mmCIF file of C-alpha atoms in Angstrom:
data_model
loop_
_atom_site.group_PDB
_atom_site.id
_atom_site.type_symbol
_atom_site.label_atom_id
_atom_site.label_comp_id
_atom_site.label_asym_id
_atom_site.label_seq_id
_atom_site.Cartn_x
_atom_site.Cartn_y
_atom_site.Cartn_z
ATOM 1 C CA GLY Z 1 70.558 -15.566 -52.563
ATOM 2 C CA ALA Z 2 72.698 -17.970 -50.954
ATOM 3 C CA VAL Z 3 76.188 -17.443 -51.761
ATOM 4 C CA VAL Z 4 79.075 -19.671 -50.763
ATOM 5 C CA SER Z 5 82.712 -18.591 -51.690
ATOM 6 C CA GLN Z 6 86.082 -20.369 -51.647
ATOM 7 C CA HIS Z 7 89.530 -19.466 -51.379
ATOM 8 C CA PRO Z 8 91.813 -20.026 -53.158
ATOM 9 C CA SER Z 9 90.019 -21.027 -56.386
ATOM 10 C CA ARG Z 10 93.486 -22.645 -57.566
ATOM 11 C CA VAL Z 11 96.352 -23.704 -55.893
ATOM 12 C CA ILE Z 12 99.669 -25.250 -57.308
ATOM 13 C CA CYS Z 13 101.935 -26.657 -54.505
ATOM 14 C CA LYS Z 14 105.251 -28.743 -53.756
ATOM 15 C CA SER Z 15 104.772 -32.164 -52.637
ATOM 16 C CA GLY Z 16 105.019 -32.309 -48.713
ATOM 17 C CA THR Z 17 103.461 -28.893 -48.195
ATOM 18 C CA SER Z 18 100.156 -28.118 -46.498
ATOM 19 C CA VAL Z 19 97.368 -26.086 -48.235
ATOM 20 C CA LYS Z 20 94.357 -24.329 -46.380
ATOM 21 C CA ILE Z 21 91.073 -23.690 -48.085
ATOM 22 C CA GLU Z 22 88.497 -21.490 -46.859
ATOM 23 C CA CYS Z 23 84.960 -21.935 -47.323
ATOM 24 C CA ARG Z 24 82.674 -18.936 -46.337
ATOM 25 C CA SER Z 25 78.988 -18.438 -46.441
ATOM 26 C CA LEU Z 26 78.529 -14.859 -47.421
ATOM 27 C CA ASP Z 27 74.838 -14.005 -46.863
ATOM 28 C CA PHE Z 28 73.699 -16.605 -44.262
ATOM 29 C CA GLN Z 29 74.690 -18.583 -41.184
ATOM 30 C CA ALA Z 30 75.703 -22.230 -41.780
ATOM 31 C CA THR Z 31 75.617 -24.351 -38.897
ATOM 32 C CA THR Z 32 76.787 -27.276 -41.168
ATOM 33 C CA MET Z 33 79.010 -27.158 -43.981
ATOM 34 C CA PHE Z 34 80.292 -30.159 -46.114
ATOM 35 C CA TRP Z 35 83.690 -31.135 -47.883
ATOM 36 C CA TYR Z 36 83.653 -32.896 -51.008
ATOM 37 C CA ARG Z 37 86.367 -33.872 -53.537
ATOM 38 C CA GLN Z 38 85.742 -34.674 -57.248
ATOM 39 C CA PHE Z 39 88.339 -36.293 -59.391
ATOM 40 C CA PRO Z 40 87.894 -35.929 -63.274
ATOM 41 C CA LYS Z 41 84.920 -37.474 -64.896
ATOM 42 C CA GLN Z 42 83.731 -38.702 -61.349
ATOM 43 C CA SER Z 43 80.841 -37.667 -59.099
ATOM 44 C CA LEU Z 44 81.289 -35.954 -55.934
ATOM 45 C CA MET Z 45 82.481 -37.788 -52.927
ATOM 46 C CA LEU Z 46 81.694 -36.366 -49.603
ATOM 47 C CA MET Z 47 84.936 -36.123 -47.458
ATOM 48 C CA ALA Z 48 83.461 -34.775 -44.348
ATOM 49 C CA THR Z 49 80.885 -32.983 -42.313
ATOM 50 C CA SER Z 50 81.912 -29.958 -40.554
ATOM 51 C CA ASN Z 51 79.580 -28.673 -37.613
ATOM 52 C CA GLU Z 52 80.205 -25.526 -36.187
ATOM 53 C CA GLY Z 53 81.801 -25.708 -32.863
ATOM 54 C CA SER Z 54 82.382 -29.313 -32.781
ATOM 55 C CA LYS Z 55 84.554 -31.986 -34.623
ATOM 56 C CA ALA Z 56 84.016 -32.911 -38.026
ATOM 57 C CA THR Z 57 82.768 -36.004 -39.156
ATOM 58 C CA TYR Z 58 84.629 -38.013 -41.488
ATOM 59 C CA GLU Z 59 83.605 -40.454 -44.256
ATOM 60 C CA GLN Z 60 85.231 -43.815 -44.355
ATOM 61 C CA GLY Z 61 88.558 -43.965 -45.819
ATOM 62 C CA VAL Z 62 89.130 -40.257 -45.419
ATOM 63 C CA GLU Z 63 92.158 -39.925 -43.116
ATOM 64 C CA LYS Z 64 91.095 -36.993 -40.453
ATOM 65 C CA ASP Z 65 94.881 -36.468 -39.532
ATOM 66 C CA LYS Z 66 95.489 -35.574 -43.160
ATOM 67 C CA PHE Z 67 92.635 -33.551 -44.064
ATOM 68 C CA LEU Z 68 91.910 -31.186 -41.060
ATOM 69 C CA ILE Z 69 88.757 -29.407 -40.798
ATOM 70 C CA ASN Z 70 87.802 -26.609 -38.681
ATOM 71 C CA HIS Z 71 84.599 -24.710 -38.376
ATOM 72 C CA ALA Z 72 85.244 -21.910 -36.198
ATOM 73 C CA SER Z 73 82.187 -19.669 -36.993
ATOM 74 C CA LEU Z 74 78.881 -19.980 -38.413
ATOM 75 C CA THR Z 75 80.268 -18.581 -41.799
ATOM 76 C CA LEU Z 76 83.642 -20.180 -42.010
ATOM 77 C CA SER Z 77 85.052 -23.657 -42.368
ATOM 78 C CA THR Z 78 88.749 -24.568 -43.366
ATOM 79 C CA LEU Z 79 90.060 -27.662 -44.973
ATOM 80 C CA THR Z 80 93.690 -28.248 -44.404
ATOM 81 C CA VAL Z 81 95.438 -30.631 -46.815
ATOM 82 C CA THR Z 82 98.528 -31.627 -44.606
ATOM 83 C CA SER Z 83 101.695 -32.809 -46.179
ATOM 84 C CA ALA Z 84 100.012 -32.893 -49.617
ATOM 85 C CA HIS Z 85 100.951 -35.397 -52.202
ATOM 86 C CA PRO Z 86 100.380 -35.691 -55.944
ATOM 87 C CA GLU Z 87 97.433 -38.211 -55.468
ATOM 88 C CA ASP Z 88 95.539 -35.496 -53.569
ATOM 89 C CA SER Z 89 95.216 -33.530 -56.764
ATOM 90 C CA SER Z 90 91.802 -32.870 -57.040
ATOM 91 C CA PHE Z 91 88.943 -30.378 -57.211
ATOM 92 C CA TYR Z 92 87.830 -29.718 -53.577
ATOM 93 C CA ILE Z 93 84.222 -28.183 -53.096
ATOM 94 C CA CYS Z 94 82.530 -27.114 -49.994
ATOM 95 C CA SER Z 95 79.034 -26.528 -49.605
ATOM 96 C CA ALA Z 96 76.981 -25.032 -46.782
ATOM 97 C CA ARG Z 97 73.216 -25.799 -45.535
ATOM 98 C CA ARG Z 98 71.540 -22.802 -45.420
ATOM 99 C CA ASP Z 99 68.117 -24.061 -44.091
ATOM 100 C CA THR Z 100 67.674 -26.957 -41.948
ATOM 101 C CA SER Z 101 64.047 -27.355 -42.832
ATOM 102 C CA THR Z 102 65.073 -28.087 -46.387
ATOM 103 C CA ASP Z 103 68.396 -29.404 -45.952
ATOM 104 C CA THR Z 104 69.240 -27.821 -48.991
ATOM 105 C CA GLN Z 105 73.083 -27.504 -49.794
ATOM 106 C CA TYR Z 106 74.534 -24.432 -51.645
ATOM 107 C CA PHE Z 107 78.105 -24.841 -52.943
ATOM 108 C CA GLY Z 108 81.127 -22.854 -53.500
ATOM 109 C CA PRO Z 109 82.952 -22.538 -56.583
ATOM 110 C CA GLY Z 110 85.781 -25.122 -55.689
ATOM 111 C CA THR Z 111 89.394 -25.330 -55.227
ATOM 112 C CA ARG Z 112 91.473 -27.109 -57.756
ATOM 113 C CA LEU Z 113 94.715 -28.258 -56.121
ATOM 114 C CA THR Z 114 97.538 -29.458 -57.778
ATOM 115 C CA VAL Z 115 100.374 -31.094 -56.155
ATOM 116 C CA LEU Z 116 103.545 -31.307 -58.038
ATOM 117 C CA GLN R 1 73.441 -52.036 -55.351
ATOM 118 C CA LYS R 2 74.201 -48.362 -55.703
ATOM 119 C CA GLU R 3 72.397 -45.732 -53.628
ATOM 120 C CA VAL R 4 71.841 -43.353 -56.426
ATOM 121 C CA GLU R 5 71.672 -44.656 -60.117
ATOM 122 C CA GLN R 6 72.003 -42.426 -63.087
ATOM 123 C CA ASN R 7 72.820 -42.997 -66.651
ATOM 124 C CA SER R 8 76.021 -41.067 -67.272
ATOM 125 C CA GLY R 9 75.223 -40.466 -70.887
ATOM 126 C CA PRO R 10 75.894 -38.374 -72.921
ATOM 127 C CA LEU R 11 72.325 -37.746 -73.648
ATOM 128 C CA SER R 12 71.878 -35.682 -76.794
ATOM 129 C CA VAL R 13 68.735 -33.599 -77.851
ATOM 130 C CA PRO R 14 68.389 -31.087 -80.481
ATOM 131 C CA GLU R 15 67.706 -27.383 -79.310
ATOM 132 C CA GLY R 16 64.081 -26.806 -78.484
ATOM 133 C CA ALA R 17 63.285 -30.362 -77.670
ATOM 134 C CA ILE R 18 62.511 -31.817 -74.264
ATOM 135 C CA ALA R 19 65.400 -33.160 -72.509
ATOM 136 C CA SER R 20 64.498 -36.285 -69.788
ATOM 137 C CA LEU R 21 66.919 -37.102 -67.026
ATOM 138 C CA ASN R 22 66.153 -39.825 -64.673
ATOM 139 C CA CYS R 23 67.515 -41.059 -61.439
ATOM 140 C CA THR R 24 66.745 -43.831 -59.253
ATOM 141 C CA TYR R 25 67.704 -44.268 -55.536
ATOM 142 C CA SER R 26 67.761 -47.234 -53.234
ATOM 143 C CA ASP R 27 67.112 -45.583 -49.640
ATOM 144 C CA ARG R 28 63.228 -45.816 -49.091
ATOM 145 C CA GLY R 29 63.576 -43.489 -46.123
ATOM 146 C CA SER R 30 64.835 -40.460 -48.399
ATOM 147 C CA GLN R 31 62.698 -37.207 -47.816
ATOM 148 C CA SER R 32 64.427 -34.670 -49.853
ATOM 149 C CA PHE R 33 65.681 -34.807 -53.436
ATOM 150 C CA PHE R 34 67.868 -32.305 -55.244
ATOM 151 C CA TRP R 35 68.749 -31.738 -58.900
ATOM 152 C CA TYR R 36 72.161 -29.862 -59.407
ATOM 153 C CA ARG R 37 73.777 -28.693 -62.640
ATOM 154 C CA GLN R 38 77.317 -28.770 -62.992
ATOM 155 C CA TYR R 39 79.393 -27.292 -65.961
ATOM 156 C CA SER R 40 82.698 -28.709 -67.072
ATOM 157 C CA GLY R 41 85.394 -27.267 -64.531
ATOM 158 C CA LYS R 42 82.745 -25.715 -62.092
ATOM 159 C CA SER R 43 81.020 -26.826 -59.074
ATOM 160 C CA PRO R 44 77.391 -27.745 -58.986
ATOM 161 C CA GLU R 45 74.753 -25.198 -58.774
ATOM 162 C CA LEU R 46 71.145 -26.132 -57.466
ATOM 163 C CA ILE R 47 68.345 -26.075 -59.960
ATOM 164 C CA MET R 48 65.441 -27.660 -57.980
ATOM 165 C CA PHE R 49 64.610 -29.629 -55.056
ATOM 166 C CA ILE R 50 61.467 -31.610 -54.274
ATOM 167 C CA TYR R 51 59.988 -33.562 -51.336
ATOM 168 C CA SER R 52 56.598 -34.591 -52.125
ATOM 169 C CA ASN R 53 55.098 -37.107 -54.788
ATOM 170 C CA GLY R 54 54.278 -35.615 -58.162
ATOM 171 C CA ASP R 55 55.617 -32.667 -60.207
ATOM 172 C CA LYS R 56 57.263 -29.340 -59.195
ATOM 173 C CA GLU R 57 57.724 -26.901 -61.762
ATOM 174 C CA ASP R 58 60.216 -23.801 -62.139
ATOM 175 C CA GLY R 59 60.546 -21.995 -65.334
ATOM 176 C CA ARG R 60 61.597 -24.488 -68.066
ATOM 177 C CA PHE R 61 62.252 -27.366 -65.356
ATOM 178 C CA THR R 62 60.019 -29.782 -64.238
ATOM 179 C CA ALA R 63 61.081 -32.404 -61.303
ATOM 180 C CA GLN R 64 59.006 -35.356 -60.610
ATOM 181 C CA LEU R 65 59.140 -37.568 -57.882
ATOM 182 C CA ASN R 66 57.736 -41.037 -57.373
ATOM 183 C CA LYS R 67 58.667 -42.543 -53.751
ATOM 184 C CA ALA R 68 56.755 -45.696 -54.350
ATOM 185 C CA SER R 69 58.972 -46.370 -57.428
ATOM 186 C CA GLN R 70 62.038 -44.736 -55.950
ATOM 187 C CA TYR R 71 62.719 -42.430 -58.794
ATOM 188 C CA VAL R 72 63.204 -38.596 -59.504
ATOM 189 C CA SER R 73 63.226 -37.161 -62.883
ATOM 190 C CA LEU R 74 64.110 -33.702 -64.472
ATOM 191 C CA LEU R 75 62.619 -32.424 -67.707
ATOM 192 C CA ILE R 76 64.163 -29.466 -69.388
ATOM 193 C CA ARG R 77 61.758 -28.013 -71.856
ATOM 194 C CA ASP R 78 62.748 -26.112 -74.935
ATOM 195 C CA SER R 79 66.414 -27.030 -74.420
ATOM 196 C CA GLN R 80 68.927 -24.606 -75.199
ATOM 197 C CA PRO R 81 72.812 -25.303 -75.832
ATOM 198 C CA SER R 82 73.557 -23.374 -72.614
ATOM 199 C CA ASP R 83 71.724 -26.162 -70.826
ATOM 200 C CA SER R 84 74.466 -28.537 -71.892
ATOM 201 C CA ALA R 85 76.193 -29.680 -68.776
ATOM 202 C CA THR R 86 76.106 -32.565 -66.147
ATOM 203 C CA TYR R 87 73.270 -33.019 -64.241
ATOM 204 C CA LEU R 88 73.733 -34.483 -60.728
ATOM 205 C CA CYS R 89 70.657 -35.948 -58.853
ATOM 206 C CA ALA R 90 70.971 -36.198 -54.968
ATOM 207 C CA PHE R 91 69.248 -37.311 -51.976
ATOM 208 C CA LEU R 92 69.214 -36.952 -48.446
ATOM 209 C CA SER R 93 69.648 -39.935 -46.374
ATOM 210 C CA GLY R 94 66.319 -40.574 -44.117
ATOM 211 C CA GLY R 95 67.391 -39.690 -40.587
ATOM 212 C CA TYR R 96 71.189 -38.330 -41.649
ATOM 213 C CA GLN R 97 72.436 -35.064 -42.657
ATOM 214 C CA LYS R 98 74.321 -36.931 -45.678
ATOM 215 C CA VAL R 99 73.448 -36.017 -49.001
ATOM 216 C CA THR R 100 74.319 -38.608 -51.542
ATOM 217 C CA PHE R 101 75.164 -37.701 -55.396
ATOM 218 C CA GLY R 102 74.636 -39.720 -58.300
ATOM 219 C CA ILE R 103 77.692 -39.753 -61.118
ATOM 220 C CA GLY R 104 75.438 -37.251 -63.159
ATOM 221 C CA THR R 105 74.207 -37.309 -66.809
ATOM 222 C CA LYS R 106 75.878 -35.409 -69.177
ATOM 223 C CA LEU R 107 73.587 -33.594 -71.505
ATOM 224 C CA GLN R 108 74.415 -32.206 -74.942
ATOM 225 C CA VAL R 109 71.921 -30.048 -76.630
ATOM 226 C CA ILE R 110 72.740 -29.616 -80.179
ATOM 227 C CA PRO R 111 71.980 -26.290 -81.881
#
């Protein structure tokens, strides 16, 4: 199978702190990983595309200095929400592209961030 | 015009019936199409992908793609209450890595 894990699954933090979320592909190598955000009753919104060994590509309107992405290896990408505020509270989901020939993405279980 | 159009529902069907979910897209260059299922509070899980015009069957699920009309559909036969979820269609933009998701259709299977 294609298994993607995320850690932590849930985090509650105070406003102004930074939170790091890890995304790992457990049984395959992923040259490309994606970070999404989903607010209640809304669709997935792509935040950025993370390529191993290079800078992430951010979608329009996503602050790259606030959402730091590092894709240091073929199995790990991290998203750091810096100086989090209550409006950053959301469900953050990563996905990994397993096979470039099919472009199929497999999703991690998501991280629910609550900023107080 | 939105890139992906889906009826948000809810779509209610009785247990055992066929559920039909539809999606239209605007990018004629799209090559890859996906259906994901998302339970409340969970992340999406892949059900099927389809690239060629026509039907693709996998168990109780059948994906249908019509590139000329720019729509893709998902049929769920013998619907079960456990199929109750939000179904997201998605497509890969032609020439790009980016996958665009629809808002999802909420399906309710009534026992």
